[in-house]
mmCIF file of C-alpha atoms in Angstrom:
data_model
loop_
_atom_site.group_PDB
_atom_site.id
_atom_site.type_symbol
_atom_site.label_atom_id
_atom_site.label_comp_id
_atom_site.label_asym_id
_atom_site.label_seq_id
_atom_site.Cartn_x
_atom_site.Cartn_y
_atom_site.Cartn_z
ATOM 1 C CA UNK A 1 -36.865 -5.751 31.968
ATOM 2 C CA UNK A 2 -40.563 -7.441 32.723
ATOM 3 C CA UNK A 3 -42.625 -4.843 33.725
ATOM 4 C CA UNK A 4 -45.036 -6.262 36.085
ATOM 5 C CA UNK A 5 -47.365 -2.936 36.730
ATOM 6 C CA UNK A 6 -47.979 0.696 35.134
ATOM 7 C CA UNK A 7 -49.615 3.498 37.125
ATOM 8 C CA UNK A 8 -49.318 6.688 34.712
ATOM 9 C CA UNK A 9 -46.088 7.363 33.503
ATOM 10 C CA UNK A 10 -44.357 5.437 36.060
ATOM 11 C CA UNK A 11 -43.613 1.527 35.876
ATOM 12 C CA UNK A 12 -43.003 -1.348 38.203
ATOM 13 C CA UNK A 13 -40.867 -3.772 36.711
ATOM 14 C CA UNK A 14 -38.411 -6.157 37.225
ATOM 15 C CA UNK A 15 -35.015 -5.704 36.166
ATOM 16 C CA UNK A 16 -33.525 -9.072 34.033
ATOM 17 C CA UNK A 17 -30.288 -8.102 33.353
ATOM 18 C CA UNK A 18 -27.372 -6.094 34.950
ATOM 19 C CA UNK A 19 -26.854 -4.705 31.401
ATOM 20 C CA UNK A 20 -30.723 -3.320 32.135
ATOM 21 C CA UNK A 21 -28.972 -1.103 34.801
ATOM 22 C CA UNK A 22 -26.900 0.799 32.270
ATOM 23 C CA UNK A 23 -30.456 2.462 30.251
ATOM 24 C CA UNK A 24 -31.108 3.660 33.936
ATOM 25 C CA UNK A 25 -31.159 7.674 35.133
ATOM 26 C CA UNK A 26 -29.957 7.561 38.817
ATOM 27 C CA UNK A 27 -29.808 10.196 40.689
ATOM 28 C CA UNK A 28 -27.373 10.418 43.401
ATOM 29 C CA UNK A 29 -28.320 12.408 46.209
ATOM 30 C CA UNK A 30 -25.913 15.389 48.016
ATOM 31 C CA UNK A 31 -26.519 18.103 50.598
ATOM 32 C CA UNK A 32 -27.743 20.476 47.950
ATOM 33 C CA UNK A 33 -29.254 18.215 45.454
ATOM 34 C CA UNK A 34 -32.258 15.436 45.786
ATOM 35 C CA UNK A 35 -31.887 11.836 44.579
ATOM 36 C CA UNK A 36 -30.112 8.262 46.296
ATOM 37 C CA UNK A 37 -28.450 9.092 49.218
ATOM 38 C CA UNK A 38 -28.037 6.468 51.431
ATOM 39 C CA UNK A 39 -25.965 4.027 50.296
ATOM 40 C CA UNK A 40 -23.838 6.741 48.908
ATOM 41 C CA UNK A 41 -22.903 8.373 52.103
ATOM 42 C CA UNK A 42 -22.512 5.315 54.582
ATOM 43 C CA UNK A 43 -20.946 3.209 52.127
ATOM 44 C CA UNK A 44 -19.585 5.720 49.711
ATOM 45 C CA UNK A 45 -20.673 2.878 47.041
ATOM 46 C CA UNK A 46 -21.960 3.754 43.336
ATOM 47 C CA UNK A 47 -25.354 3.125 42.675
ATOM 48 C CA UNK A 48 -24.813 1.580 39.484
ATOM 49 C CA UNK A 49 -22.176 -0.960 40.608
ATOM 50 C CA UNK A 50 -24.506 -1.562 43.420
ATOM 51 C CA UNK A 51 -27.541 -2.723 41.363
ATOM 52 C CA UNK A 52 -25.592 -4.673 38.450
ATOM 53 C CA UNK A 53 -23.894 -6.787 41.659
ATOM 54 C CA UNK A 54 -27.202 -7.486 42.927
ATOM 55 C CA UNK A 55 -28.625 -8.733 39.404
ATOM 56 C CA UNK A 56 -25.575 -11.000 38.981
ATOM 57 C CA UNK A 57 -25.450 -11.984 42.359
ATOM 58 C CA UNK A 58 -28.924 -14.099 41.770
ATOM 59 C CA UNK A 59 -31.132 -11.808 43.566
ATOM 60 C CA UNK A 60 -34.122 -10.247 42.341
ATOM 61 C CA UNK A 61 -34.030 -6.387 41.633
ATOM 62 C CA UNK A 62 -37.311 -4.592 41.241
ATOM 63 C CA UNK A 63 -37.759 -0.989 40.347
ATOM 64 C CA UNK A 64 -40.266 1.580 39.851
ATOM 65 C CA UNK A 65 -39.164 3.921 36.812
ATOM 66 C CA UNK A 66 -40.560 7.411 35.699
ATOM 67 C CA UNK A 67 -40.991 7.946 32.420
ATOM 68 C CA UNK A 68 -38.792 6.376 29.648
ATOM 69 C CA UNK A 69 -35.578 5.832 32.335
ATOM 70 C CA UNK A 70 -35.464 7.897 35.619
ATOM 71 C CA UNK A 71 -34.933 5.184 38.753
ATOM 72 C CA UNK A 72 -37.154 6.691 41.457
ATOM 73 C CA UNK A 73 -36.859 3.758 43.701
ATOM 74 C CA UNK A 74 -35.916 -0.223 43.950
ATOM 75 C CA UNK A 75 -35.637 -3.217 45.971
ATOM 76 C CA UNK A 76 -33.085 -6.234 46.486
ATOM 77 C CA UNK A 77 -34.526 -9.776 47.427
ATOM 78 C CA UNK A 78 -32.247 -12.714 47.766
ATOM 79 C CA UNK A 79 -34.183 -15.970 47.957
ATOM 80 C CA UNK A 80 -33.357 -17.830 50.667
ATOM 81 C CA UNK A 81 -34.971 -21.140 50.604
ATOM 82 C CA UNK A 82 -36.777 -23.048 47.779
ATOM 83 C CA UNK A 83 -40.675 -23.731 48.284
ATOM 84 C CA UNK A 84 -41.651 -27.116 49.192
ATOM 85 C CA UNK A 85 -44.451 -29.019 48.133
ATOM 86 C CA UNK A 86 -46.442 -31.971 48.926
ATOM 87 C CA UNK A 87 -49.313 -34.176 46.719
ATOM 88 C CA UNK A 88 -52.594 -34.624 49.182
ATOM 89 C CA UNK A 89 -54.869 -36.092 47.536
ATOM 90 C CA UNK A 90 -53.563 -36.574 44.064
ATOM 91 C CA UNK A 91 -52.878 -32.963 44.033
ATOM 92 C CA UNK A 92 -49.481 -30.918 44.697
ATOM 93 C CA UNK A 93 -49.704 -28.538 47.771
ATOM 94 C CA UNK A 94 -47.308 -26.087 48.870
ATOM 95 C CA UNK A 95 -46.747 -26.364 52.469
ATOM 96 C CA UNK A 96 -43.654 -24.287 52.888
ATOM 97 C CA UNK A 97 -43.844 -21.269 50.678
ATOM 98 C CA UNK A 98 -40.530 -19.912 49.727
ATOM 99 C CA UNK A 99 -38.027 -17.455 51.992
ATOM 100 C CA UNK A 100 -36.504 -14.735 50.506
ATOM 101 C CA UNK A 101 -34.836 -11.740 52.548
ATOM 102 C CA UNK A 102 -34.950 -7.855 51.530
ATOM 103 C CA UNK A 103 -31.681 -7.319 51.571
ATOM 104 C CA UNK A 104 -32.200 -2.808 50.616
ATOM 105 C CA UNK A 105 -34.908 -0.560 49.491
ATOM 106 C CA UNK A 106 -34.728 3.296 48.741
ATOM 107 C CA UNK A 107 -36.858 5.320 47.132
ATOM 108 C CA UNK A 108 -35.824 8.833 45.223
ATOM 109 C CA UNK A 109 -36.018 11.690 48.110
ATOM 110 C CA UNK A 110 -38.166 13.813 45.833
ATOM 111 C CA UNK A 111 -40.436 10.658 45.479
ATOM 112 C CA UNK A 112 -40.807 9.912 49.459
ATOM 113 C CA UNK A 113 -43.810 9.630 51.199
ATOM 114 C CA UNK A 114 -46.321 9.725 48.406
ATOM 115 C CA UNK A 115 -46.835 6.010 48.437
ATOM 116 C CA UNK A 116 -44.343 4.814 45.716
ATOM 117 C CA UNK A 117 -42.000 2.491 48.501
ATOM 118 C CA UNK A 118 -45.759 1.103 49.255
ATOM 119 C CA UNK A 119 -46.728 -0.125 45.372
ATOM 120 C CA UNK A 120 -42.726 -1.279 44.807
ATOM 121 C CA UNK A 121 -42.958 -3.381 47.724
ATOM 122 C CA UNK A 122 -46.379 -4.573 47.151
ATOM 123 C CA UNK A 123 -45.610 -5.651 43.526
ATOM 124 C CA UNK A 124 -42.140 -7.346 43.951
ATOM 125 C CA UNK A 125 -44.223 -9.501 47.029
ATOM 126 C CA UNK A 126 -47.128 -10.068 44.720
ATOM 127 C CA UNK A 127 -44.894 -11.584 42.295
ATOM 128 C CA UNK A 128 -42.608 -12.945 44.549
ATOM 129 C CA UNK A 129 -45.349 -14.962 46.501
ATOM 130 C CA UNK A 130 -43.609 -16.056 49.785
ATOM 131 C CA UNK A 131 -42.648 -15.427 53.030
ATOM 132 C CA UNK A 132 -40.316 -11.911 53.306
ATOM 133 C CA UNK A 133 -37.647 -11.251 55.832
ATOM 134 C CA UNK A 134 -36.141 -7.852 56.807
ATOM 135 C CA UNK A 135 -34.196 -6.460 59.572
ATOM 136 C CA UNK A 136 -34.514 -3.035 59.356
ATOM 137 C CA UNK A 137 -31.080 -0.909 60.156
ATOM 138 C CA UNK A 138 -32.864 2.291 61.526
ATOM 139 C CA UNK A 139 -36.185 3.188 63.323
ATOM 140 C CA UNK A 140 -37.481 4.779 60.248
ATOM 141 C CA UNK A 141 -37.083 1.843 58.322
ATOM 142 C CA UNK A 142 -38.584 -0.378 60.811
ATOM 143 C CA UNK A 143 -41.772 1.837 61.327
ATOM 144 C CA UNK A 144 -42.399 1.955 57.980
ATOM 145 C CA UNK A 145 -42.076 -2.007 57.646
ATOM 146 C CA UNK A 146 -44.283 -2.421 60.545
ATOM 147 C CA UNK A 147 -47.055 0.251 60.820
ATOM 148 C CA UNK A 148 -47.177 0.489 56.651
ATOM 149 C CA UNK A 149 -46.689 -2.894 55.424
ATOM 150 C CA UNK A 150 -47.661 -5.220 58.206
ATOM 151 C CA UNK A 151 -44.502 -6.673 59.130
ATOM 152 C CA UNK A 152 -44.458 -8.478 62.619
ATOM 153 C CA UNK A 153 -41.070 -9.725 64.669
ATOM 154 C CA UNK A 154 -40.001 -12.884 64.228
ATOM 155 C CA UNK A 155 -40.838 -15.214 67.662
ATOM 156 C CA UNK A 156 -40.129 -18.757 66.181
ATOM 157 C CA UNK A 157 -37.791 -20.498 64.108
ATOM 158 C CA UNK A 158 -39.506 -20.656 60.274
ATOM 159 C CA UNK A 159 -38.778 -22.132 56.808
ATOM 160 C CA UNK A 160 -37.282 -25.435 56.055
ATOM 161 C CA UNK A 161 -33.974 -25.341 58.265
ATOM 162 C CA UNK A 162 -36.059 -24.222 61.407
ATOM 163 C CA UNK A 163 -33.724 -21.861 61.651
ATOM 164 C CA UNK A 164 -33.645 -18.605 64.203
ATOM 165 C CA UNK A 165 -34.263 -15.101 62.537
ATOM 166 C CA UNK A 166 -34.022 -12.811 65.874
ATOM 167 C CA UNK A 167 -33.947 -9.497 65.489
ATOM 168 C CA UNK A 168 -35.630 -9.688 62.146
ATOM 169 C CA UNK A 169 -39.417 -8.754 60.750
ATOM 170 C CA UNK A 170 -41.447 -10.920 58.655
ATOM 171 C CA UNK A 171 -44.414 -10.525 56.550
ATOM 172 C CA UNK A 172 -45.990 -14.088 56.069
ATOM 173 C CA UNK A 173 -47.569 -15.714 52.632
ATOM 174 C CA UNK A 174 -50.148 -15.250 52.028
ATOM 175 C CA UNK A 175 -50.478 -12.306 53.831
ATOM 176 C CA UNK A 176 -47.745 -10.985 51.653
ATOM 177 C CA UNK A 177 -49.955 -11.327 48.495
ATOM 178 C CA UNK A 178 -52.606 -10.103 50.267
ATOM 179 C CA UNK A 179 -50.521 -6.910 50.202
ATOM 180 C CA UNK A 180 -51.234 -5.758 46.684
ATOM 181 C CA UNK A 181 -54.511 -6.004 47.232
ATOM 182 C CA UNK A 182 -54.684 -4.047 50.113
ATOM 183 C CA UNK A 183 -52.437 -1.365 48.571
ATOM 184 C CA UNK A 184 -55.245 -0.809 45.453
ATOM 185 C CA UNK A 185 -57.740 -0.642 47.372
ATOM 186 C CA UNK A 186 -56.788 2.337 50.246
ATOM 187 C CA UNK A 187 -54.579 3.994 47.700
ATOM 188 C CA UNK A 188 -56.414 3.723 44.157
ATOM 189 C CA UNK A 189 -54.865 7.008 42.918
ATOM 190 C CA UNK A 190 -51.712 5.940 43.316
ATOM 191 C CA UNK A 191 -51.835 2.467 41.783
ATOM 192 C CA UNK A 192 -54.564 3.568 38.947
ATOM 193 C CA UNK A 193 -54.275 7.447 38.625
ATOM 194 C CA UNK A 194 -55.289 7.578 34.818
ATOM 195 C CA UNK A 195 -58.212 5.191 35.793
ATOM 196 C CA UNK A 196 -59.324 7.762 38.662
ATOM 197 C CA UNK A 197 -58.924 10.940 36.568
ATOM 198 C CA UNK A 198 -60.948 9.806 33.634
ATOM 199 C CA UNK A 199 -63.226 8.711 36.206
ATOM 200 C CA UNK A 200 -63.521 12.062 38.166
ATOM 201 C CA UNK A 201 -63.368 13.758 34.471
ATOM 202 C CA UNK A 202 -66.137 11.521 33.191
ATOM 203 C CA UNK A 203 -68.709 12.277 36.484
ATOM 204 C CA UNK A 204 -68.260 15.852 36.356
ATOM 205 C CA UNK A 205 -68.902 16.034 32.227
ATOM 206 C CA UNK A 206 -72.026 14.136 33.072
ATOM 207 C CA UNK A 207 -73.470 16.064 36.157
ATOM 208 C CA UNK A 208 -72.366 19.105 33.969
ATOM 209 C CA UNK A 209 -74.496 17.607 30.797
ATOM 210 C CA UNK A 210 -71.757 18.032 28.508
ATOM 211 C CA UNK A 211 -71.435 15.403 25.551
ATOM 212 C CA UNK A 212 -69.243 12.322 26.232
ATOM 213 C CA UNK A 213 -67.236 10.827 23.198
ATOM 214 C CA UNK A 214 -67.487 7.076 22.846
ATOM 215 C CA UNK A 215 -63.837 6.698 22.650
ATOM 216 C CA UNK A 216 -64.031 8.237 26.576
ATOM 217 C CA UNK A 217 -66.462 5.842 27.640
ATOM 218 C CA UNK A 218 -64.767 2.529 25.907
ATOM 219 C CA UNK A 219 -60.927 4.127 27.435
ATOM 220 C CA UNK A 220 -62.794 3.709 30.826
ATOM 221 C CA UNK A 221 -64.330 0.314 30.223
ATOM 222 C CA UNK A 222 -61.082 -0.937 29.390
ATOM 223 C CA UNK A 223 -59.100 0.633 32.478
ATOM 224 C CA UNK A 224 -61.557 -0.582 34.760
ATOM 225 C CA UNK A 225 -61.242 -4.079 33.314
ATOM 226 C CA UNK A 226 -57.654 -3.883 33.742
ATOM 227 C CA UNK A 227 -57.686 -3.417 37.547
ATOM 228 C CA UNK A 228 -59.017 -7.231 37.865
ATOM 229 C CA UNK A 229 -61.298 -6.877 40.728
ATOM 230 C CA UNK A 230 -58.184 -5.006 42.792
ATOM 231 C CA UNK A 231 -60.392 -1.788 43.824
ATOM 232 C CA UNK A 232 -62.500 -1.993 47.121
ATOM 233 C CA UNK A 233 -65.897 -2.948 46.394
ATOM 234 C CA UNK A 234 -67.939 0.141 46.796
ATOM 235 C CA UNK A 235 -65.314 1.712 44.571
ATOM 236 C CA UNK A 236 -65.635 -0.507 41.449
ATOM 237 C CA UNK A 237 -69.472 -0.669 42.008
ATOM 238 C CA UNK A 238 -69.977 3.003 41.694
ATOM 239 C CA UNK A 239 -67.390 2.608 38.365
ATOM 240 C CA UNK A 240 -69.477 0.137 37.220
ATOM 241 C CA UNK A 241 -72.914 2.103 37.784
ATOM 242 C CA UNK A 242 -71.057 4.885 36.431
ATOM 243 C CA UNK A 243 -70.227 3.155 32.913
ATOM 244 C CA UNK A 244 -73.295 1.816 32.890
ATOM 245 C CA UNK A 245 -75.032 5.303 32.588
ATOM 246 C CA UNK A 246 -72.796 6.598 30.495
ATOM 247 C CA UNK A 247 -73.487 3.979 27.725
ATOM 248 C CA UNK A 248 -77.242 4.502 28.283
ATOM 249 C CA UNK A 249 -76.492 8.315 27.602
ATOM 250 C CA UNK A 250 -74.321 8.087 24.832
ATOM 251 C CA UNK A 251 -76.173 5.523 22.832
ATOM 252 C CA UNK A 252 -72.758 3.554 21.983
ATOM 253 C CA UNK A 253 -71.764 -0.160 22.362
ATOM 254 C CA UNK A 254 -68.313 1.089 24.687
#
Protein backbone atom coordinates (compact mmCIF):
# COMPACT_ATOMS: atom_id res chain seq x y z
CA UNK A 1 0.00 0.00 0.00
CA UNK A 2 1.58 3.73 -0.84
CA UNK A 3 -0.30 6.01 0.97
CA UNK A 4 -0.36 9.10 -0.98
CA UNK A 5 -2.41 11.50 1.65
CA UNK A 6 -3.57 11.50 5.49
CA UNK A 7 -6.39 13.73 6.73
CA UNK A 8 -6.93 12.58 10.54
CA UNK A 9 -7.39 9.13 11.01
CA UNK A 10 -8.34 8.44 7.57
CA UNK A 11 -5.80 7.68 4.60
CA UNK A 12 -5.65 7.95 0.86
CA UNK A 13 -3.56 5.43 -0.52
CA UNK A 14 -2.97 3.33 -3.21
CA UNK A 15 -3.44 -0.23 -3.03
CA UNK A 16 -0.10 -2.37 -4.56
CA UNK A 17 -1.13 -5.64 -4.20
CA UNK A 18 -4.35 -7.80 -4.40
CA UNK A 19 -2.95 -9.55 -1.28
CA UNK A 20 -3.37 -5.68 0.22
CA UNK A 21 -7.17 -6.37 -0.21
CA UNK A 22 -7.23 -9.21 2.28
CA UNK A 23 -5.99 -6.62 5.63
CA UNK A 24 -9.18 -4.69 4.38
CA UNK A 25 -12.69 -4.23 6.63
CA UNK A 26 -15.49 -4.03 3.96
CA UNK A 27 -18.59 -3.51 4.72
CA UNK A 28 -21.27 -4.81 2.60
CA UNK A 29 -24.30 -2.92 2.56
CA UNK A 30 -28.19 -4.53 3.07
CA UNK A 31 -31.63 -3.05 3.62
CA UNK A 32 -31.06 -2.86 7.34
CA UNK A 33 -27.41 -2.34 7.57
CA UNK A 34 -24.99 0.59 6.02
CA UNK A 35 -21.84 -0.18 4.01
CA UNK A 36 -21.11 -1.21 -0.15
CA UNK A 37 -24.14 -1.72 -1.75
CA UNK A 38 -24.03 -1.31 -5.18
CA UNK A 39 -22.16 -3.64 -6.79
CA UNK A 40 -23.57 -6.13 -4.42
CA UNK A 41 -27.13 -5.87 -5.42
CA UNK A 42 -26.91 -5.34 -9.33
CA UNK A 43 -24.21 -7.67 -9.75
CA UNK A 44 -24.57 -9.81 -6.70
CA UNK A 45 -20.53 -9.75 -6.89
CA UNK A 46 -18.20 -9.87 -3.61
CA UNK A 47 -16.42 -6.94 -2.85
CA UNK A 48 -13.31 -8.58 -2.14
CA UNK A 49 -13.10 -10.64 -5.36
CA UNK A 50 -14.03 -7.45 -7.01
CA UNK A 51 -11.02 -5.35 -5.86
CA UNK A 52 -8.21 -8.21 -5.96
CA UNK A 53 -9.47 -8.64 -9.94
CA UNK A 54 -9.01 -5.10 -10.45
CA UNK A 55 -5.35 -5.03 -8.84
CA UNK A 56 -4.35 -8.02 -11.00
CA UNK A 57 -6.07 -6.93 -13.87
CA UNK A 58 -3.33 -3.89 -14.23
CA UNK A 59 -5.53 -1.19 -13.12
CA UNK A 60 -4.93 1.16 -10.47
CA UNK A 61 -7.04 0.81 -7.19
CA UNK A 62 -7.10 3.73 -4.82
CA UNK A 63 -8.77 3.82 -1.47
CA UNK A 64 -9.48 5.98 1.35
CA UNK A 65 -9.22 3.86 4.72
CA UNK A 66 -10.42 4.76 8.35
CA UNK A 67 -8.38 3.98 10.90
CA UNK A 68 -5.99 0.94 10.93
CA UNK A 69 -8.34 -1.10 8.07
CA UNK A 70 -12.03 -0.03 7.53
CA UNK A 71 -12.54 0.60 3.43
CA UNK A 72 -14.84 3.64 3.40
CA UNK A 73 -14.51 4.17 -0.25
CA UNK A 74 -12.27 3.39 -3.59
CA UNK A 75 -11.75 3.86 -7.15
CA UNK A 76 -10.77 1.67 -10.33
CA UNK A 77 -8.67 3.36 -13.20
CA UNK A 78 -7.54 1.36 -16.14
CA UNK A 79 -4.99 3.24 -18.22
CA UNK A 80 -5.84 3.44 -21.49
CA UNK A 81 -3.16 4.93 -23.52
CA UNK A 82 0.56 5.61 -22.75
CA UNK A 83 1.69 9.44 -22.63
CA UNK A 84 3.58 10.68 -25.48
CA UNK A 85 6.33 12.92 -25.56
CA UNK A 86 8.28 15.07 -27.77
CA UNK A 87 12.05 16.97 -27.34
CA UNK A 88 11.51 20.91 -28.42
CA UNK A 89 14.23 22.45 -27.94
CA UNK A 90 16.62 19.99 -26.44
CA UNK A 91 14.05 19.33 -23.91
CA UNK A 92 11.32 16.39 -23.62
CA UNK A 93 7.65 17.69 -23.71
CA UNK A 94 4.62 15.84 -23.15
CA UNK A 95 2.15 16.61 -25.74
CA UNK A 96 -0.35 13.87 -25.20
CA UNK A 97 -0.78 13.25 -21.53
CA UNK A 98 -1.90 9.81 -20.73
CA UNK A 99 -5.78 8.28 -20.91
CA UNK A 100 -6.97 6.32 -18.33
CA UNK A 101 -10.83 5.48 -17.78
CA UNK A 102 -12.69 5.22 -14.23
CA UNK A 103 -13.95 2.18 -14.64
CA UNK A 104 -16.16 2.31 -10.57
CA UNK A 105 -16.16 4.43 -7.54
CA UNK A 106 -18.27 3.99 -4.25
CA UNK A 107 -17.94 5.39 -1.23
CA UNK A 108 -19.24 3.74 2.32
CA UNK A 109 -23.10 4.95 2.69
CA UNK A 110 -22.37 6.13 6.21
CA UNK A 111 -19.42 8.13 4.63
CA UNK A 112 -21.58 9.90 1.68
CA UNK A 113 -21.81 13.33 1.11
CA UNK A 114 -19.27 14.68 3.53
CA UNK A 115 -16.67 15.18 0.87
CA UNK A 116 -14.64 11.88 1.08
CA UNK A 117 -15.64 10.69 -2.95
CA UNK A 118 -14.24 14.48 -3.55
CA UNK A 119 -10.47 13.99 -1.80
CA UNK A 120 -10.36 10.06 -3.27
CA UNK A 121 -10.92 11.32 -6.60
CA UNK A 122 -8.82 14.31 -6.30
CA UNK A 123 -5.78 12.30 -5.03
CA UNK A 124 -5.86 9.22 -7.39
CA UNK A 125 -6.01 12.27 -10.41
CA UNK A 126 -3.26 14.16 -8.69
CA UNK A 127 -1.15 11.21 -8.85
CA UNK A 128 -2.41 9.88 -11.82
CA UNK A 129 -1.69 13.14 -13.87
CA UNK A 130 -3.70 12.70 -17.15
CA UNK A 131 -6.64 12.96 -18.94
CA UNK A 132 -9.80 10.87 -17.06
CA UNK A 133 -12.70 9.28 -18.79
CA UNK A 134 -16.05 8.22 -17.23
CA UNK A 135 -19.41 7.39 -18.39
CA UNK A 136 -21.47 7.60 -15.63
CA UNK A 137 -24.36 4.67 -15.38
CA UNK A 138 -26.98 6.82 -13.42
CA UNK A 139 -27.94 10.56 -13.08
CA UNK A 140 -26.53 10.67 -9.66
CA UNK A 141 -23.33 9.62 -10.74
CA UNK A 142 -23.18 11.91 -13.58
CA UNK A 143 -24.18 15.07 -11.49
CA UNK A 144 -21.76 14.46 -9.16
CA UNK A 145 -18.97 14.04 -11.98
CA UNK A 146 -20.12 17.14 -13.56
CA UNK A 147 -21.36 19.83 -11.08
CA UNK A 148 -18.60 18.45 -8.28
CA UNK A 149 -15.61 17.56 -10.14
CA UNK A 150 -15.73 19.47 -13.37
CA UNK A 151 -16.24 16.85 -15.79
CA UNK A 152 -17.47 18.06 -19.32
CA UNK A 153 -18.95 15.64 -22.34
CA UNK A 154 -16.82 14.49 -24.67
CA UNK A 155 -17.42 16.50 -28.35
CA UNK A 156 -14.21 15.32 -30.23
CA UNK A 157 -12.23 12.40 -30.79
CA UNK A 158 -9.00 12.63 -28.10
CA UNK A 159 -5.80 10.71 -27.22
CA UNK A 160 -3.47 9.05 -29.56
CA UNK A 161 -5.94 6.75 -31.67
CA UNK A 162 -8.32 9.82 -32.29
CA UNK A 163 -10.69 7.72 -31.25
CA UNK A 164 -14.66 8.56 -30.44
CA UNK A 165 -15.68 8.53 -26.65
CA UNK A 166 -19.59 9.49 -27.09
CA UNK A 167 -21.56 9.28 -24.40
CA UNK A 168 -18.66 9.65 -22.05
CA UNK A 169 -17.32 12.69 -19.57
CA UNK A 170 -13.88 13.84 -19.39
CA UNK A 171 -11.89 15.85 -17.07
CA UNK A 172 -8.76 17.16 -19.04
CA UNK A 173 -4.86 17.41 -17.72
CA UNK A 174 -4.07 19.60 -16.38
CA UNK A 175 -7.21 20.55 -15.23
CA UNK A 176 -7.30 17.21 -13.55
CA UNK A 177 -4.29 18.15 -11.30
CA UNK A 178 -5.64 21.26 -10.86
CA UNK A 179 -8.28 19.28 -8.95
CA UNK A 180 -6.42 18.68 -5.73
CA UNK A 181 -5.77 21.94 -5.46
CA UNK A 182 -9.03 23.13 -5.76
CA UNK A 183 -10.35 20.47 -3.35
CA UNK A 184 -7.81 21.98 -0.31
CA UNK A 185 -8.60 24.99 -0.78
CA UNK A 186 -12.84 25.13 -0.59
CA UNK A 187 -12.76 22.15 1.70
CA UNK A 188 -9.63 22.59 4.15
CA UNK A 189 -11.38 20.70 6.99
CA UNK A 190 -11.77 17.90 5.19
CA UNK A 191 -8.35 17.47 3.59
CA UNK A 192 -6.40 19.00 6.84
CA UNK A 193 -8.84 18.61 9.85
CA UNK A 194 -6.02 18.19 12.57
CA UNK A 195 -4.33 21.28 10.89
CA UNK A 196 -7.74 23.34 11.28
CA UNK A 197 -8.52 22.21 14.85
CA UNK A 198 -5.19 23.05 16.33
CA UNK A 199 -5.64 26.10 14.46
CA UNK A 200 -9.16 27.07 15.80
CA UNK A 201 -7.77 25.60 19.33
CA UNK A 202 -4.65 27.73 19.13
CA UNK A 203 -6.76 31.31 18.26
CA UNK A 204 -9.18 30.84 20.88
CA UNK A 205 -6.27 29.96 23.75
CA UNK A 206 -4.76 33.18 22.56
CA UNK A 207 -7.81 35.63 22.42
CA UNK A 208 -8.62 33.81 25.78
CA UNK A 209 -4.85 34.67 27.16
CA UNK A 210 -4.26 31.29 28.24
CA UNK A 211 -0.54 29.94 28.06
CA UNK A 212 0.47 28.14 24.81
CA UNK A 213 3.05 25.19 25.11
CA UNK A 214 5.87 25.30 22.60
CA UNK A 215 5.29 21.82 21.56
CA UNK A 216 1.58 23.41 20.30
CA UNK A 217 3.09 26.06 18.45
CA UNK A 218 6.06 23.87 16.66
CA UNK A 219 2.91 20.83 15.97
CA UNK A 220 1.33 23.78 13.99
CA UNK A 221 4.43 25.01 12.21
CA UNK A 222 4.98 21.68 11.02
CA UNK A 223 1.26 20.93 9.78
CA UNK A 224 1.14 24.04 8.05
CA UNK A 225 4.40 23.24 6.27
CA UNK A 226 3.02 20.04 5.29
CA UNK A 227 0.07 21.43 3.27
CA UNK A 228 2.75 22.80 0.55
CA UNK A 229 1.13 25.95 -0.42
CA UNK A 230 -2.38 23.78 -1.07
CA UNK A 231 -4.66 26.20 1.22
CA UNK A 232 -6.26 29.35 -0.49
CA UNK A 233 -4.22 32.27 0.08
CA UNK A 234 -6.02 34.31 2.61
CA UNK A 235 -6.22 31.06 4.54
CA UNK A 236 -2.48 30.25 4.91
CA UNK A 237 -1.75 34.03 5.37
CA UNK A 238 -3.85 34.38 8.41
CA UNK A 239 -1.96 30.77 9.57
CA UNK A 240 1.04 32.32 8.95
CA UNK A 241 0.25 35.73 10.89
CA UNK A 242 -1.16 33.50 13.36
CA UNK A 243 2.22 31.47 14.06
CA UNK A 244 3.94 34.33 13.82
CA UNK A 245 2.28 35.84 17.02
CA UNK A 246 2.28 33.00 18.75
CA UNK A 247 6.13 32.66 18.70
CA UNK A 248 6.39 36.36 19.64
CA UNK A 249 4.12 35.41 22.72
CA UNK A 250 5.62 32.39 23.76
CA UNK A 251 9.21 33.41 23.55
CA UNK A 252 10.22 29.92 21.79
CA UNK A 253 12.17 29.14 18.55
CA UNK A 254 8.81 26.75 17.20
Amino acid sequence: MEKIHQAGDISYALLMSSEAVDTLNIDVGAVDREGFIYFHQKFGMPYKFLLKRSIESGHFLFVSIAGNDKLIGFARFEKLEEQTEKEIKGKMNVVSPSLFLLRSMEVHSSFRNCGIGRVLFSTAVYYLKGNVLTIPDNPEAASFFSKKLGFTEVTDPIGNSRQKYEGYLMLAYPRAVALWHEIATRYPRIVYPELIDLYESLKFRLNMGKVIPCNDIKRFDTLLGECDGMLSGVMEKEMNRLLNELRRCAGCNA
